[in-house]
Amino acid sequence: MKDFKKFLREFNDAWAKPDIESILAGVTDDIRFRMANSETPIEGKAAFADWLKSMDSCESQAHITIERLIVDGDYAALNGDITFSGRDAGKHYVFCDIYTLRGDRISELTAYCLSVDESAGMS
């Protein structure tokens, strides 16, 4: 049986680098990905790969801190903080990802991500 907690930590490390090949290796061919603030999901590995490539920026480095990671059968939730160095230094986000697992990969991912506005005292 796969250690999904370790797998999801490694999957998030791949997002921070970004290591698109490792991210794609962790999802099913029929992956369904949705940012929570978007009505339209991205469906299929090819469309997901295109989306990832459009997000790739070598000018910034993400630093992800995982606060909680819960796995229950075929479902998992992970939340934490994202900060950046490089071009996007100073940006800070909080996130929560909800996963559906199939076999040893992710078949569905819904990502909630909010910018932390330090001027509002949310740091």
PDB file of C-alpha atoms in Angstrom:
ATOM      1  CA  MET A   1       0.000   0.000   0.000  1.00  0.00           C
ATOM      2  CA  LYS A   2       1.302   3.439  -0.964  1.00  0.00           C
ATOM      3  CA  ASP A   3       2.220   5.920   1.766  1.00  0.00           C
ATOM      4  CA  PHE A   4      -0.125   8.704   0.607  1.00  0.00           C
ATOM      5  CA  LYS A   5       1.076  11.195   3.199  1.00  0.00           C
ATOM      6  CA  LYS A   6       4.627  10.893   1.879  1.00  0.00           C
ATOM      7  CA  PHE A   7       3.338  10.946  -1.713  1.00  0.00           C
ATOM      8  CA  LEU A   8       1.335  14.150  -1.144  1.00  0.00           C
ATOM      9  CA  ARG A   9       4.287  15.865   0.556  1.00  0.00           C
ATOM     10  CA  GLU A  10       6.471  14.973  -2.448  1.00  0.00           C
ATOM     11  CA  PHE A  11       3.694  16.086  -4.823  1.00  0.00           C
ATOM     12  CA  ASN A  12       3.586  19.509  -3.130  1.00  0.00           C
ATOM     13  CA  ASP A  13       7.380  19.742  -3.207  1.00  0.00           C
ATOM     14  CA  ALA A  14       7.131  19.230  -6.980  1.00  0.00           C
ATOM     15  CA  TRP A  15       4.692  22.186  -7.189  1.00  0.00           C
ATOM     16  CA  ALA A  16       7.163  24.400  -5.343  1.00  0.00           C
ATOM     17  CA  LYS A  17      10.090  23.687  -7.698  1.00  0.00           C
ATOM     18  CA  PRO A  18       8.087  23.507 -10.158  1.00  0.00           C
ATOM     19  CA  ASP A  19       8.744  19.975 -11.420  1.00  0.00           C
ATOM     20  CA  ILE A  20       6.001  19.506 -13.996  1.00  0.00           C
ATOM     21  CA  GLU A  21       7.085  15.954 -14.892  1.00  0.00           C
ATOM     22  CA  SER A  22       6.755  14.812 -11.269  1.00  0.00           C
ATOM     23  CA  ILE A  23       3.394  16.541 -10.899  1.00  0.00           C
ATOM     24  CA  LEU A  24       2.068  14.821 -14.028  1.00  0.00           C
ATOM     25  CA  ALA A  25       3.442  11.462 -12.886  1.00  0.00           C
ATOM     26  CA  GLY A  26       1.296  11.794  -9.764  1.00  0.00           C
ATOM     27  CA  VAL A  27      -2.044  12.212 -11.545  1.00  0.00           C
ATOM     28  CA  THR A  28      -4.335   9.948 -13.544  1.00  0.00           C
ATOM     29  CA  ASP A  29      -4.851  10.409 -17.300  1.00  0.00           C
ATOM     30  CA  ASP A  30      -8.378  11.681 -16.608  1.00  0.00           C
ATOM     31  CA  ILE A  31      -7.356  14.123 -13.853  1.00  0.00           C
ATOM     32  CA  ARG A  32      -9.954  16.714 -12.972  1.00  0.00           C
ATOM     33  CA  PHE A  33      -8.374  19.884 -11.568  1.00  0.00           C
ATOM     34  CA  ARG A  34     -10.206  22.984 -10.421  1.00  0.00           C
ATOM     35  CA  MET A  35      -9.183  26.162  -8.697  1.00  0.00           C
ATOM     36  CA  ALA A  36     -12.059  26.797  -6.290  1.00  0.00           C
ATOM     37  CA  ASN A  37     -12.644  30.290  -7.667  1.00  0.00           C
ATOM     38  CA  SER A  38     -13.091  28.936 -11.204  1.00  0.00           C
ATOM     39  CA  GLU A  39     -16.324  27.423 -12.442  1.00  0.00           C
ATOM     40  CA  THR A  40     -14.637  25.455 -15.207  1.00  0.00           C
ATOM     41  CA  PRO A  41     -12.442  22.491 -14.256  1.00  0.00           C
ATOM     42  CA  ILE A  42      -9.431  21.412 -16.259  1.00  0.00           C
ATOM     43  CA  GLU A  43     -10.028  17.854 -17.409  1.00  0.00           C
ATOM     44  CA  GLY A  44      -7.447  15.378 -18.663  1.00  0.00           C
ATOM     45  CA  LYS A  45      -3.693  15.148 -18.268  1.00  0.00           C
ATOM     46  CA  ALA A  46      -2.900  17.017 -21.527  1.00  0.00           C
ATOM     47  CA  ALA A  47      -5.022  20.038 -20.539  1.00  0.00           C
ATOM     48  CA  PHE A  48      -3.573  19.932 -17.016  1.00  0.00           C
ATOM     49  CA  ALA A  49      -0.025  19.848 -18.457  1.00  0.00           C
ATOM     50  CA  ASP A  50      -0.812  22.898 -20.601  1.00  0.00           C
ATOM     51  CA  TRP A  51      -2.161  24.747 -17.548  1.00  0.00           C
ATOM     52  CA  LEU A  52       0.941  23.853 -15.504  1.00  0.00           C
ATOM     53  CA  LYS A  53       3.251  25.065 -18.272  1.00  0.00           C
ATOM     54  CA  SER A  54       1.370  28.369 -18.439  1.00  0.00           C
ATOM     55  CA  MET A  55       1.931  28.823 -14.686  1.00  0.00           C
ATOM     56  CA  ASP A  56       5.648  27.966 -14.776  1.00  0.00           C
ATOM     57  CA  SER A  57       7.945  30.865 -13.946  1.00  0.00           C
ATOM     58  CA  CYS A  58      11.671  30.443 -13.473  1.00  0.00           C
ATOM     59  CA  GLU A  59      11.849  33.922 -11.964  1.00  0.00           C
ATOM     60  CA  SER A  60      10.170  32.946  -8.667  1.00  0.00           C
ATOM     61  CA  GLN A  61      10.676  30.149  -6.193  1.00  0.00           C
ATOM     62  CA  ALA A  62       7.718  28.969  -4.105  1.00  0.00           C
ATOM     63  CA  HIS A  63       8.193  27.811  -0.532  1.00  0.00           C
ATOM     64  CA  ILE A  64       5.386  25.595   0.742  1.00  0.00           C
ATOM     65  CA  THR A  65       4.801  24.916   4.417  1.00  0.00           C
ATOM     66  CA  ILE A  66       2.327  22.131   5.119  1.00  0.00           C
ATOM     67  CA  GLU A  67       0.329  22.631   8.308  1.00  0.00           C
ATOM     68  CA  ARG A  68      -2.049  19.672   8.178  1.00  0.00           C
ATOM     69  CA  LEU A  69      -2.303  16.575   6.020  1.00  0.00           C
ATOM     70  CA  ILE A  70      -5.214  14.199   6.413  1.00  0.00           C
ATOM     71  CA  VAL A  71      -5.730  10.986   4.439  1.00  0.00           C
ATOM     72  CA  ASP A  72      -8.936   8.975   4.812  1.00  0.00           C
ATOM     73  CA  GLY A  73      -9.298   6.116   2.369  1.00  0.00           C
ATOM     74  CA  ASP A  74      -9.496   7.546  -1.164  1.00  0.00           C
ATOM     75  CA  TYR A  75      -9.669  11.160   0.002  1.00  0.00           C
ATOM     76  CA  ALA A  76      -7.088  13.569   1.353  1.00  0.00           C
ATOM     77  CA  ALA A  77      -6.866  17.195   2.438  1.00  0.00           C
ATOM     78  CA  LEU A  78      -3.769  19.289   2.878  1.00  0.00           C
ATOM     79  CA  ASN A  79      -3.426  22.907   3.960  1.00  0.00           C
ATOM     80  CA  GLY A  80      -0.608  25.339   4.534  1.00  0.00           C
ATOM     81  CA  ASP A  81       1.202  28.492   3.422  1.00  0.00           C
ATOM     82  CA  ILE A  82       2.988  29.500   0.232  1.00  0.00           C
ATOM     83  CA  THR A  83       5.599  32.248   0.178  1.00  0.00           C
ATOM     84  CA  PHE A  84       7.866  33.276  -2.670  1.00  0.00           C
ATOM     85  CA  SER A  85      11.391  34.446  -3.287  1.00  0.00           C
ATOM     86  CA  GLY A  86      12.679  35.940  -6.511  1.00  0.00           C
ATOM     87  CA  ARG A  87      10.401  38.062  -8.681  1.00  0.00           C
ATOM     88  CA  ASP A  88       7.364  37.410  -6.462  1.00  0.00           C
ATOM     89  CA  ALA A  89       9.163  37.905  -3.115  1.00  0.00           C
ATOM     90  CA  GLY A  90       6.796  39.100  -0.423  1.00  0.00           C
ATOM     91  CA  LYS A  91       3.734  37.348  -1.813  1.00  0.00           C
ATOM     92  CA  HIS A  92       2.047  35.114   0.752  1.00  0.00           C
ATOM     93  CA  TYR A  93      -0.864  32.727   0.271  1.00  0.00           C
ATOM     94  CA  VAL A  94      -2.752  30.233   2.377  1.00  0.00           C
ATOM     95  CA  PHE A  95      -4.112  27.149   0.649  1.00  0.00           C
ATOM     96  CA  CYS A  96      -6.146  24.007   1.085  1.00  0.00           C
ATOM     97  CA  ASP A  97      -6.117  21.197  -1.454  1.00  0.00           C
ATOM     98  CA  ILE A  98      -8.766  18.467  -1.540  1.00  0.00           C
ATOM     99  CA  TYR A  99      -7.731  15.261  -3.300  1.00  0.00           C
ATOM    100  CA  THR A 100      -9.481  12.181  -4.604  1.00  0.00           C
ATOM    101  CA  LEU A 101      -7.072   9.280  -4.933  1.00  0.00           C
ATOM    102  CA  ARG A 102      -7.390   6.385  -7.362  1.00  0.00           C
ATOM    103  CA  GLY A 103      -4.894   3.567  -7.307  1.00  0.00           C
ATOM    104  CA  ASP A 104      -1.595   5.228  -6.502  1.00  0.00           C
ATOM    105  CA  ARG A 105      -2.334   8.609  -8.104  1.00  0.00           C
ATOM    106  CA  ILE A 106      -4.550  11.681  -7.846  1.00  0.00           C
ATOM    107  CA  SER A 107      -7.730  11.611  -9.942  1.00  0.00           C
ATOM    108  CA  GLU A 108      -9.252  14.860  -8.717  1.00  0.00           C
ATOM    109  CA  LEU A 109      -7.836  17.987  -7.104  1.00  0.00           C
ATOM    110  CA  THR A 110      -9.699  21.077  -5.962  1.00  0.00           C
ATOM    111  CA  ALA A 111      -7.395  23.884  -4.840  1.00  0.00           C
ATOM    112  CA  TYR A 112      -8.437  26.750  -2.578  1.00  0.00           C
ATOM    113  CA  CYS A 113      -5.851  29.533  -2.497  1.00  0.00           C
ATOM    114  CA  LEU A 114      -6.155  32.965  -0.873  1.00  0.00           C
ATOM    115  CA  SER A 115      -3.738  35.854  -0.877  1.00  0.00           C
ATOM    116  CA  VAL A 116      -2.800  37.027   2.593  1.00  0.00           C
ATOM    117  CA  ASP A 117      -3.147  40.797   2.730  1.00  0.00           C
ATOM    118  CA  GLU A 118      -0.664  41.779   5.419  1.00  0.00           C
ATOM    119  CA  SER A 119      -2.102  45.294   5.524  1.00  0.00           C
ATOM    120  CA  ALA A 120      -5.349  43.755   6.814  1.00  0.00           C
ATOM    121  CA  GLY A 121      -3.493  42.003   9.650  1.00  0.00           C
ATOM    122  CA  MET A 122      -3.913  38.489   8.248  1.00  0.00           C
ATOM    123  CA  SER A 123      -0.247  37.488   8.388  1.00  0.00           C
TER     124      SER A 123
END
